[in-house]
Every structure is written in C-alpha cells, then in structure tokens.
Short mmCIF file of C-alpha atoms and ligand atoms in Angstrom, two decimals:
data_model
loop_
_atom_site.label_atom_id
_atom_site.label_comp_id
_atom_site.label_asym_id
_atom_site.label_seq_id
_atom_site.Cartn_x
_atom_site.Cartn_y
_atom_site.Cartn_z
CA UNK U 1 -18.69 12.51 -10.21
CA UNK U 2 -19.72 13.13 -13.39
CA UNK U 3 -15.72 13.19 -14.89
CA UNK U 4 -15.23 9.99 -15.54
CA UNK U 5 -11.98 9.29 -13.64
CA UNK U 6 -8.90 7.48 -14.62
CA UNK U 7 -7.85 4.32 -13.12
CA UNK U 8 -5.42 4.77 -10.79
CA UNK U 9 -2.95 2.14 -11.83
CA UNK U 10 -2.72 3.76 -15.24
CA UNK U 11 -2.75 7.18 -13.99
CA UNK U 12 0.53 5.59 -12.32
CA UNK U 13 1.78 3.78 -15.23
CA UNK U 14 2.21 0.76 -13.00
CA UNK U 15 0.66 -2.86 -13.74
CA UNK U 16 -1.81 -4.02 -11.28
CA UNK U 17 0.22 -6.22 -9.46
CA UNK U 18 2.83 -3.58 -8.96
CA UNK U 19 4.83 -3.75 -5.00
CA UNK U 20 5.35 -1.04 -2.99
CA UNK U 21 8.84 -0.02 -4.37
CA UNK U 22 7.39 0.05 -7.99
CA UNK U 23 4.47 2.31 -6.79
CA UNK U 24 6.43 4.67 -4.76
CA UNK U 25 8.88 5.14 -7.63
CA UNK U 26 6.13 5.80 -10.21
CA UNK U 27 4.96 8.07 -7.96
CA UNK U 28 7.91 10.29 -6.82
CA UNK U 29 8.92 10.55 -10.69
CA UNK U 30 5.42 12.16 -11.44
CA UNK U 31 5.04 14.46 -8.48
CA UNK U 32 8.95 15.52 -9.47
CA UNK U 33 7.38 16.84 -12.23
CA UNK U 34 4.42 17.73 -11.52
CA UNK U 35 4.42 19.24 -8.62
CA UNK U 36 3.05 23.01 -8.21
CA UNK U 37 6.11 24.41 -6.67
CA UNK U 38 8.01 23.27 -9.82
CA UNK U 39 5.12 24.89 -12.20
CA UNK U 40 3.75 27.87 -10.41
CA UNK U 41 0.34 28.78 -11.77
CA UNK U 42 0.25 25.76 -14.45
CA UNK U 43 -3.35 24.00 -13.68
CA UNK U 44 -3.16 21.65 -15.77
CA UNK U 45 0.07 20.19 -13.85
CA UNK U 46 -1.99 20.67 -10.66
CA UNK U 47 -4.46 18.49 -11.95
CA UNK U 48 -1.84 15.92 -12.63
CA UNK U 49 -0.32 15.87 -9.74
CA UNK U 50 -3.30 15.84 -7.39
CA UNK U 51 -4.50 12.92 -9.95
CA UNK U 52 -0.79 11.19 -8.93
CA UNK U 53 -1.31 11.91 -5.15
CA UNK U 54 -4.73 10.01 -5.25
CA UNK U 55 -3.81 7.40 -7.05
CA UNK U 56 -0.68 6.85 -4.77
CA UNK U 57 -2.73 7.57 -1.52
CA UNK U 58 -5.11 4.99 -2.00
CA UNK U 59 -2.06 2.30 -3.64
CA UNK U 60 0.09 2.59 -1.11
CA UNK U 61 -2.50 1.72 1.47
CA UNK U 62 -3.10 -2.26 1.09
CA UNK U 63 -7.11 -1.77 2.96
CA UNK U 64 -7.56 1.19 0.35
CA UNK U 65 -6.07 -0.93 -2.44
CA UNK U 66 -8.21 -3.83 -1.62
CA UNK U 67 -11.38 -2.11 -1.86
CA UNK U 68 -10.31 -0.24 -4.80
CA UNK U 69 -9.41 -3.55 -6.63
CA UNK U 70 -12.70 -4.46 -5.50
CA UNK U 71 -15.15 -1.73 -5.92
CA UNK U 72 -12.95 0.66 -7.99
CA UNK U 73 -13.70 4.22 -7.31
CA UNK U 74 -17.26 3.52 -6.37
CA UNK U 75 -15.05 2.70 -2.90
CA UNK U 76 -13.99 6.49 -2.49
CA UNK U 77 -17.19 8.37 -4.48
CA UNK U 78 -19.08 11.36 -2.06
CA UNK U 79 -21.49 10.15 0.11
CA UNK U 80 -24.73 10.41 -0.25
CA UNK U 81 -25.88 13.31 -2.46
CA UNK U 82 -22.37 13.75 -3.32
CA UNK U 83 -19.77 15.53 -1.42
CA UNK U 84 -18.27 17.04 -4.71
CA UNK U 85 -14.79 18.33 -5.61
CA UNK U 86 -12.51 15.39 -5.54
CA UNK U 87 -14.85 12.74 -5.11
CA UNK U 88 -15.24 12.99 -1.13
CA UNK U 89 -11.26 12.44 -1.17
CA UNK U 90 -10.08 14.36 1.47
CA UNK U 91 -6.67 15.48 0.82
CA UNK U 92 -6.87 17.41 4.35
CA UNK U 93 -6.22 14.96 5.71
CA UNK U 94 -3.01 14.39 8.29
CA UNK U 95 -2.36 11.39 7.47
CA UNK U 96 -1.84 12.54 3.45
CA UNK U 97 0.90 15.11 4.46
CA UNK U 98 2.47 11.88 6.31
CA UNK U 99 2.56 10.53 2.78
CA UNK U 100 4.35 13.47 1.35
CA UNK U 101 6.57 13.88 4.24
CA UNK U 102 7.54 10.70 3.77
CA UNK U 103 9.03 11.63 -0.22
CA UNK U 104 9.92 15.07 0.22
CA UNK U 105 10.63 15.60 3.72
CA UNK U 106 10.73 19.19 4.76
CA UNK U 107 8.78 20.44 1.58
CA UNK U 108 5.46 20.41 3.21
CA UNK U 109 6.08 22.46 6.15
CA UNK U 110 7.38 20.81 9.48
CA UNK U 111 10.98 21.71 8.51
CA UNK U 112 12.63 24.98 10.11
CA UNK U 113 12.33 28.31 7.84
CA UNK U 114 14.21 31.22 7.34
CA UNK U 115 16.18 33.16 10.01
CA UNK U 116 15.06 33.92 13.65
CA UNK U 117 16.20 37.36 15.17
CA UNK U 118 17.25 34.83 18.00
CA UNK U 119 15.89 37.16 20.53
CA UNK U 120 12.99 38.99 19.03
CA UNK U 121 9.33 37.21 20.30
CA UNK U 122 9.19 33.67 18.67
CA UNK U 123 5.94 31.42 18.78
CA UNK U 124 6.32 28.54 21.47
CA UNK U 125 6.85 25.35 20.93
CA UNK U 126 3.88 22.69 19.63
CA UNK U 127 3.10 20.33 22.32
CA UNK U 128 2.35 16.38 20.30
CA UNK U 129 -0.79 14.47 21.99
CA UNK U 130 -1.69 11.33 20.86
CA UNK U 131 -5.50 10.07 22.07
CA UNK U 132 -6.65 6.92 21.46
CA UNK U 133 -10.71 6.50 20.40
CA UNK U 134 -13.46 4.18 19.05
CA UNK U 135 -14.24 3.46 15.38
CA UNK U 136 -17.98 5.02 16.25
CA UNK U 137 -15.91 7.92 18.25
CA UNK U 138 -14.31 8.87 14.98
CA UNK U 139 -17.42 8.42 13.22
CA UNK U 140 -19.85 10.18 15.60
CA UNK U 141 -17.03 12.86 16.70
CA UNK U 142 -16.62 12.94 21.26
CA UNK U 143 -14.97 14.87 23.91
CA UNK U 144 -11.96 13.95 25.40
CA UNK U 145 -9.82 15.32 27.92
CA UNK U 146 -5.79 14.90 27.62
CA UNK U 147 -3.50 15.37 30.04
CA UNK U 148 -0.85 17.75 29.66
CA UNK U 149 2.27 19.30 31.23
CA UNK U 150 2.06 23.03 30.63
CA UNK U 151 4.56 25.87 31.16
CA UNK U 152 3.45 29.04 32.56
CA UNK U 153 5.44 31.91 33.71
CA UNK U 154 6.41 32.07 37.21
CA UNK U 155 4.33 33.88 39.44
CA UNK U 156 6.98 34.93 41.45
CA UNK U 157 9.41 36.71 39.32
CA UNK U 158 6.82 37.95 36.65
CA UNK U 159 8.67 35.62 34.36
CA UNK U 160 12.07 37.05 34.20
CA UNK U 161 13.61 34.34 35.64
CA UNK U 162 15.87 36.67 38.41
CA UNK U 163 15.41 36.42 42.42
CA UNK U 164 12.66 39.17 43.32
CA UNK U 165 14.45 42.26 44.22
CA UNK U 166 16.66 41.69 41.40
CA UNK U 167 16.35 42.09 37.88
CA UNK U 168 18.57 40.16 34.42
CA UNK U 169 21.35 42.51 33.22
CA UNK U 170 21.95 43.24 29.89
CA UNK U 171 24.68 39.86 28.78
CA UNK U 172 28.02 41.70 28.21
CA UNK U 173 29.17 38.64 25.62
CA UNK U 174 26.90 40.08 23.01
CA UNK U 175 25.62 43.29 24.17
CA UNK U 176 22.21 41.91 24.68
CA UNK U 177 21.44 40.91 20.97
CA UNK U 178 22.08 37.14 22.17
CA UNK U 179 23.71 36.65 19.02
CA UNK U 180 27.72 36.65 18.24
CA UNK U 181 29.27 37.34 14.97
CA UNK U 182 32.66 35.29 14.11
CA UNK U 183 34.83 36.02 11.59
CA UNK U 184 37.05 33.69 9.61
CA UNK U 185 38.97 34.31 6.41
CA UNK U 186 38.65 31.62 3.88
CA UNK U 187 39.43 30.72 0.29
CA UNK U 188 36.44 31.99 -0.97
CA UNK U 189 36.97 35.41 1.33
CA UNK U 190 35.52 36.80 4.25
CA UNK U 191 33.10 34.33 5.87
CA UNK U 192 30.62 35.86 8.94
CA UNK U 193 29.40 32.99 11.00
CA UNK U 194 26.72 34.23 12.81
CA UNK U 195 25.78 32.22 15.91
CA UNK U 196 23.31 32.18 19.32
CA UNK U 197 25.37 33.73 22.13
CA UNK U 198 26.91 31.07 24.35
CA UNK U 199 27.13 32.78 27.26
CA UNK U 200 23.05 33.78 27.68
CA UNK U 201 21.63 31.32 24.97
CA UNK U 202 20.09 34.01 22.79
CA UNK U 203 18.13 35.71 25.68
CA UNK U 204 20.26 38.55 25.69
CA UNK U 205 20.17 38.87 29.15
CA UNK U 206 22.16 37.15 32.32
CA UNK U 207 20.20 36.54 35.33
CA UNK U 208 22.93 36.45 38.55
CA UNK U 209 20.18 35.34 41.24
CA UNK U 210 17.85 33.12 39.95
CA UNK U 211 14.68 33.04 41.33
CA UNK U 212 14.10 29.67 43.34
CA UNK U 213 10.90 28.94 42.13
CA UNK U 214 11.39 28.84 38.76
CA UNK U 215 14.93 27.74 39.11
CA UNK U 216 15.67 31.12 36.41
CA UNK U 217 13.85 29.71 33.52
CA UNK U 218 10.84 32.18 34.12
CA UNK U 219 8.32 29.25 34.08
CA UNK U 220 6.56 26.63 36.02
CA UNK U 221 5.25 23.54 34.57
CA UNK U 222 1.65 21.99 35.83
CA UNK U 223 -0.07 19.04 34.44
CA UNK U 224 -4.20 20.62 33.31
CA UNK U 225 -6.92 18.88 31.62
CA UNK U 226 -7.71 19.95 28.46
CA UNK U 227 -11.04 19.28 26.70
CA UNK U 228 -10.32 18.07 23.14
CA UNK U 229 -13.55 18.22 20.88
CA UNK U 230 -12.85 15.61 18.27
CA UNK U 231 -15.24 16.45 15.27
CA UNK U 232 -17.29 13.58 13.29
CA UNK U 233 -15.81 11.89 10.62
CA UNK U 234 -12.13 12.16 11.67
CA UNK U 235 -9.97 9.68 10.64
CA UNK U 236 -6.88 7.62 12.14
CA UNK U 237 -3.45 9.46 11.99
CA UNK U 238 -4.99 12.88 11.64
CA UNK U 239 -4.77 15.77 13.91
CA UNK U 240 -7.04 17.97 15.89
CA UNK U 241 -5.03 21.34 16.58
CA UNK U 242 -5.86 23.53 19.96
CA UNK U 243 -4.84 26.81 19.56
CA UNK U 244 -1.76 28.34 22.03
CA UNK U 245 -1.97 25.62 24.76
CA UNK U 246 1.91 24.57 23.61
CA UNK U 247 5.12 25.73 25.10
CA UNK U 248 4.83 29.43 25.89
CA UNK U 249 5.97 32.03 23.40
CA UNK U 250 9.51 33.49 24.10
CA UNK U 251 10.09 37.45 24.61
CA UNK U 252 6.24 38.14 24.14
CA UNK U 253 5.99 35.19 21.16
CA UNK U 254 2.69 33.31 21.27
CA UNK U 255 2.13 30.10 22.74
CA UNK U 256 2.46 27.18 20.28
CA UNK U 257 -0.33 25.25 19.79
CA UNK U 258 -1.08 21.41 21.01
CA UNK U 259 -1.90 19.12 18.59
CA UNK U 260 -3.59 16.08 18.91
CA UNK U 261 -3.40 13.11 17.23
CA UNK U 262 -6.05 10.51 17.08
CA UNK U 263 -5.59 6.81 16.49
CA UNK U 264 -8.67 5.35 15.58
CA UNK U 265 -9.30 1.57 17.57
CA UNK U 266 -10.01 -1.43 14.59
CA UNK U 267 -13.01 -2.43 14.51
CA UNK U 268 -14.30 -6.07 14.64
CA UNK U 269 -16.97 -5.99 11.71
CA UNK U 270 -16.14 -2.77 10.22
CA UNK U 271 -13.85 -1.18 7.97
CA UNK U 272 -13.10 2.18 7.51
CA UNK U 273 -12.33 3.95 3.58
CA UNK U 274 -12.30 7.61 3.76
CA UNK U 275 -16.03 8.17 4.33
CA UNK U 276 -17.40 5.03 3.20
CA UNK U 277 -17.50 2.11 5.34
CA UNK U 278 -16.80 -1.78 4.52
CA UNK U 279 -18.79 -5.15 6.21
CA UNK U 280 -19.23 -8.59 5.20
CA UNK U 281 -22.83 -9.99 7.16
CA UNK U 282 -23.64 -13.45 6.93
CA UNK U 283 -26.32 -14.55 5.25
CA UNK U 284 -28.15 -18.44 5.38
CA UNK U 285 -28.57 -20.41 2.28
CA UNK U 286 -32.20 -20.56 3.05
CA UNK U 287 -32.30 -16.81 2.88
CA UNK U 288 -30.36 -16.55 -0.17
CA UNK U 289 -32.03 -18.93 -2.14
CA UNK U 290 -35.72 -17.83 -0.79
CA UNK U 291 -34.66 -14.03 -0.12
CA UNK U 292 -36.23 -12.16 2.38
CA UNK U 293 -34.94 -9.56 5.29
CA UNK U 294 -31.81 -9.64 6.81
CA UNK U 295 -30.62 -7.48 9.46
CA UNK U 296 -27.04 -6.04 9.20
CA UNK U 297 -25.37 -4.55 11.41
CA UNK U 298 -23.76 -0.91 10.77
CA UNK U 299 -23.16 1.85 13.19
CA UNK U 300 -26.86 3.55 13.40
CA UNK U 301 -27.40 0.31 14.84
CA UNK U 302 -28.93 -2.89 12.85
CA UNK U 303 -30.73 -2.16 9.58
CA UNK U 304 -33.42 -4.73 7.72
CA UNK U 305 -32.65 -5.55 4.32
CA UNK U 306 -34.50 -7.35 1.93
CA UNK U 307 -32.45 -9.73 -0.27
CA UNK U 308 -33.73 -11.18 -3.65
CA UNK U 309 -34.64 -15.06 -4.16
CA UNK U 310 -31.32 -16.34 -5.91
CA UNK U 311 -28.84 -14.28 -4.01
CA UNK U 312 -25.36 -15.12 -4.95
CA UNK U 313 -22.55 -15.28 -2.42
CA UNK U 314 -20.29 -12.13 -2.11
CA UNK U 315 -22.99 -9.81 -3.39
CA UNK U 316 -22.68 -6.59 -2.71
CA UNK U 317 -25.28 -4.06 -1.27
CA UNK U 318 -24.73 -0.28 -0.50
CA UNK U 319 -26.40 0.80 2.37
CA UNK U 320 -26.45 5.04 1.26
CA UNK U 321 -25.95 7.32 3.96
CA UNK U 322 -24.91 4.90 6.57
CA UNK U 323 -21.08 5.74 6.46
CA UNK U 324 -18.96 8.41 8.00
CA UNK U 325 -19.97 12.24 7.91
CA UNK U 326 -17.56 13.79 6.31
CA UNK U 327 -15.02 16.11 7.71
CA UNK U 328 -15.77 19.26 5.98
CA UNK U 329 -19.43 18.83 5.51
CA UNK U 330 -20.49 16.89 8.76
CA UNK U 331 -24.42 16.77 7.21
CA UNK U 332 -22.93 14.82 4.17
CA UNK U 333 -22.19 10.90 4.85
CA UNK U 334 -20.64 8.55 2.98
CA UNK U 335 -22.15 5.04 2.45
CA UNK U 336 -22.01 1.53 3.91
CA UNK U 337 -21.06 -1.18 1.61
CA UNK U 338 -21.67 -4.72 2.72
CA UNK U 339 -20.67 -8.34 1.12
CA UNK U 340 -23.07 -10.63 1.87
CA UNK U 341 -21.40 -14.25 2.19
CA UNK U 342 -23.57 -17.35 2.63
CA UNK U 343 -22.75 -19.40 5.29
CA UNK U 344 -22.42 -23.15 4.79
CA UNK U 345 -24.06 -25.01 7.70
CA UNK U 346 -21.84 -27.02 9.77
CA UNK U 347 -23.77 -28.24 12.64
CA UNK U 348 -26.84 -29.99 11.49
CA UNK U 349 -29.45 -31.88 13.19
CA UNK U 350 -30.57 -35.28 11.73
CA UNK U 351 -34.06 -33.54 10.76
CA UNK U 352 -31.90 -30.63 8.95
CA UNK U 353 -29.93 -32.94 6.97
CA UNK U 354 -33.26 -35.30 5.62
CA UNK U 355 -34.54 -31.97 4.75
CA UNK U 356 -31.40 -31.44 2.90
CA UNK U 357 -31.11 -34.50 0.85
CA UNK U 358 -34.86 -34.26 0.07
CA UNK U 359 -34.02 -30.65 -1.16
CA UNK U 360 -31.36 -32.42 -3.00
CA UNK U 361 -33.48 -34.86 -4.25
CA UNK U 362 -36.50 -32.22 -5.49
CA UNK U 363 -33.53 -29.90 -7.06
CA UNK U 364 -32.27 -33.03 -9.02
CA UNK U 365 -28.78 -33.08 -7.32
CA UNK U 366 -27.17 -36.59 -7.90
CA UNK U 367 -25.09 -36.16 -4.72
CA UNK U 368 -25.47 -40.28 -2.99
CA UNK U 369 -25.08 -41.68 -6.66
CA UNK U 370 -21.54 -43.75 -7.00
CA UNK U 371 -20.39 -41.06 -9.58
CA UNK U 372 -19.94 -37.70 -10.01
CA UNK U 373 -21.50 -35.65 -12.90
CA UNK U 374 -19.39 -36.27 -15.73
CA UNK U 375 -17.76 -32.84 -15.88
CA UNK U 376 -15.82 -34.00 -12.97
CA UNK U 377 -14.36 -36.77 -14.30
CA UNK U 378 -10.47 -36.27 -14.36
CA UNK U 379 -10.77 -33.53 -12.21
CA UNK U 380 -8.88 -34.64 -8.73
CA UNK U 381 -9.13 -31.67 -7.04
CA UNK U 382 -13.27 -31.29 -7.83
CA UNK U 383 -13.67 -35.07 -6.82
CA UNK U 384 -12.23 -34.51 -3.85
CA UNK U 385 -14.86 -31.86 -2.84
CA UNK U 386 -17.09 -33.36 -3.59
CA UNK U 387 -16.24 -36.69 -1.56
CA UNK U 388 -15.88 -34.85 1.62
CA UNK U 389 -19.17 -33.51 0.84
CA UNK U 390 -20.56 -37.12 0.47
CA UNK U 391 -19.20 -38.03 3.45
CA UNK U 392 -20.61 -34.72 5.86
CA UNK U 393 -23.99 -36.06 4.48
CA UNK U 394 -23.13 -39.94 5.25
CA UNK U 395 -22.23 -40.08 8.63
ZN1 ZN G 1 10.61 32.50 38.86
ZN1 ZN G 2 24.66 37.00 25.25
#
C-alpha cells in the first residue's frame, strides 16, 4: 500500500466516462500485448498486465466502478492491517477467470488440450453445482449439503459392463486400440485421419451380453449428499472444488472433481467490494447537527458510533475490521465503509414543527418572510424549493 497506485482509468487510457465497449477494447489491446504468454519471463510486462486486469476488473463491474469513482482505491485497499501483495485484490478469484474467458476463450484453461490415447485411463468428467447462500454465509463461510447424481461402477459386473459369466472381447474394428486410422491422399500428400473407433467408441472392447443392471455401461448412478464446506470470505460467482466426486475416471482414470459454484443472495443494506463492505445508515438532523452515537448496523451485529457536532450529509466513516475475511488469510478482514445520509423529517407533529421554526428563528433563517434571500432571486428552480418548503411549514 505503500506504491502509490495508478488510476485505473489512465492505466486504461480511457476517459472517465468511458462505456463498456470503449473499456473492453482498451483492455483487450493491452493484455494483447502484455500478456505473459506473449513475453515469457518479462516482469515488467507482468506488472502491466496484472495493472490492466485490475483496472478492467473493477471497470467493467458498474458496483465496483461506483465505489471506485467514489472512494478510489481506498474501496479495494487490504483490510485491516493490510492484506499485502495486490492490495487485498484477489485475482483468485472465479469470477476473474470469467472475465478472461470471456476475451480469450480457451486461453485460460477450460478448453480441451493435447491428444488423448483414447483408451488409456482418462480423468472423469467435472460434475457443475451451483448453491445458492446468504451475504453473511459468504462472509462468515457455512456447510452445505448438495445433491448430486453420482456414477459408480456396477456392483454386479465389477464394472466391465458384460453379463456375469461373460467377459468384453477384444473389438475386432480396431484391434482393441479403440482408435482407427484413415487414409486419404490429398493435394498436399498423404493425410492420416486418425479417429475414435465407431464400432466400440474408443473402449477397445465389445461387450455381446450386457449386464442388466448396468445396462453395459459398467456404472450405476445414485443421487448422495455431499457436505460442501464453503470457506469465509467467498465471493459470488466463485467456486469451491471437491476433489474426485465427478464422473468416474475411465480405464482406471480418476474421478473428476465437483465443483461448486456459489451465488451469493443481495443484500438489503449491504454491499459487497472484494473484502470491504458498503452501507448508507440514516442519520437525524438533530444528531448531525448536535453529534452524538449512532448505531449502524453491519454484520457483527449493530455498532455505536459517535458522530461530530456539524456532520455533513453523505459523510463517510470506515468502520476497520468489520468487512469480509479474506479468502487467503481468513484472520485478515477488510473494512466497513458507511455513508451517513441525514434524513429530512416528513411526518411532524405540531410541537416538532414550533420547535422547528423557533430553531429557525434562533439560527436567523428568514424562511416565513415574503422573499427569499437575495441570492435566489432569478433562480426558478431554487425558488421553487424553497416554496414547497414554505408551504410543508404552513399548513
Ligand atoms: Zn453392470
Ligand atoms: Zn474398436
């Protein structure tokens, strides 16, 4: 926190009004060039591009923009004594790869790699949960258990897939490599299309009695509850990933894994910035002018805070330590910020409002004169405030 940090709009070369297109575009041209697979081992590119990917992470979102335009990067600093490294910005996160994904597609991972010996063991498949949980959930971390509908191999026929008694031969369409090699001549030459066997599916093997439980696949499925710990400080759109309880492995692969995905309820009074969290509480005018304590709400439950005689409306207070733990370093929490806005009564008895236009009165106000102060001469708009004013205090 001590690097003084760029402003993300210039780090983007993009005016502050910029629209999404504008953003997005500044952005793909700089991670283009930039990015580390395109300068192996050049830091200093790192550095820029990272500085890119933060500044477009928090753009592109319009709650992070709004609190950056606001607080500027006060809104994403560590929490309280100071996560470090990027400034508590956790690039970790799921929901960041969903903003690469969305410019480079297969890049990042997701996208299918090199050749598969098509019947050698091969991982199972990832099995996609999505669980839906609280705002104090995410920030407190819970247990939840998911239903899902797992594969296991059949008791029956060990797996194999064959009627017991009888066992898979050996496919005679590729001599049990469940792969076939075509060859075409072309204008560029000899051309070996290399393709999954059609007639046992890359298996290798052909069952001719299929066992009846299993119906030859060489699994059963069975819905189970899983227990999902969800850690503190987890934020919407990212994933918690549970180790081999996917689709089963093929020919002695490991499972795949089931991932979870959490989607994090809204909140009515709070907001949610990477570890920080965002309130406005309502303060009287009484307590603003006089100051004094007054209790705001955040999610260790309500807090007393004393505000100074000649409190302005929209002033902000941080409330250290009482955001979300972070991720990586669940003892570290990031901070509550809270607008305090002064409410304008509305309902007022008759004894409120004589105490009113005395205060008026005592503060030198001119309110129940015929004119307005002579700054507001001219000034429609102004008058017209004021008028309606007059006329709440008439009636
Ligand atoms: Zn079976
Ligand atoms: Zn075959």
């Amino acid at each position: 926190m001590a690097e003084s940090k760029r402003d993300y709009y210039e780090v983007l070369g993009v005016s502050r009004d910029a629209d999404d297109a504008t953003l997005k575009k500044a952005y793909r041209a700089l991670a283009k060039k930039y990015h580390p697979d395109m300068n192996p081992g050049d830091t200093e590119a790192e550095k820029k591009f990272k500085e890119a990917s933060e500044a477009y992470a928090v753009l592109s979102d319009p709650d992070k923009r709004r609190q950056y335009d606001q607080f500027g990067h006060a809104a994403f600093e560590g929490g309280a004594g100071g996560a470090g490294g990027f400034g508590g910005f956790d690039f970790s996160g799921a929901d960041f790869s969903d903003i690469f994904g969305d410019i480079f597609g297969d890049l990042f991972g997701g996208g299918r790699r090199g050749g598969r010996a098509s019947n050698g063991p091969m991982k199972g498949a990832n099995i996609r949960k999505g669980v839906r949980i609280t705002f104090e959930e995410a920030v407190f971390g819970c247990e939840k258990e998911i239903d899902v509908v797992l594969k296991d191999p059949c008791q029956t026929c060990s797996g194999t897939g064959a009627k017991p008694g009888t066992s898979p031969e050996t496919c005679s369409k590729c001599g049990g490599k469940g792969q076939v090699v075509y060859t075409s001549q072309s204008f560029f030459g000899t051309v070996q299309n290399v393709q999954t066997c059609p007639d046992c599916h890359g298996s290798g093997k052909i069952i001719k009695e299929k066992c009846s439980d299993c119906g030859g696949t060489g699994f059963v499925s069975s819905r189970k509850k899983i227990k999902v710990s969800i850690p503190a400080g987890i934020d919407n759109g990212q994933s918690v990933r549970i180790r081999e309880k996917g689709e089963p492995g093929t020919n002695g692969g490991p499972r795949g894994d089931l991932l979870v995905e959490v989607t994090v309820s809204r909140h009515p009074i709070f907001q949610r910035q990477d570890v920080h969290i965002f309130s406005t509480a309502p303060i009287s005018f009484a307590q603003a002018a006089l100051g004094g304590d007054v209790r705001i709400k955040t999610v260790d439950g309500d807090v007393l805070y004393t505000v100074k005689a000649g409190t302005k409306t929209d002033t902000k207070v941080r409330l250290k330590g009482k955001g979300v733990p972070s991720l990586r370093n669940p003892q570290t929490r990031g901070d509550h910020y809270v607008t305090l806005v002064i409410q304008t009564p509305e309902k007022l008895s008759p004894e409120a409002k004589e105490a009113l236009r005395k205060f008026d009165e005592l503060t030198g106000n001119t309110l129940n004169q015929e004119t307005g102060s002579p700054e507001n001469k001219g000034k429609t708009k102004k008058k017209g405030f004021m008028d309606k004013l007059k006329e709440t205090f008439e009636e």
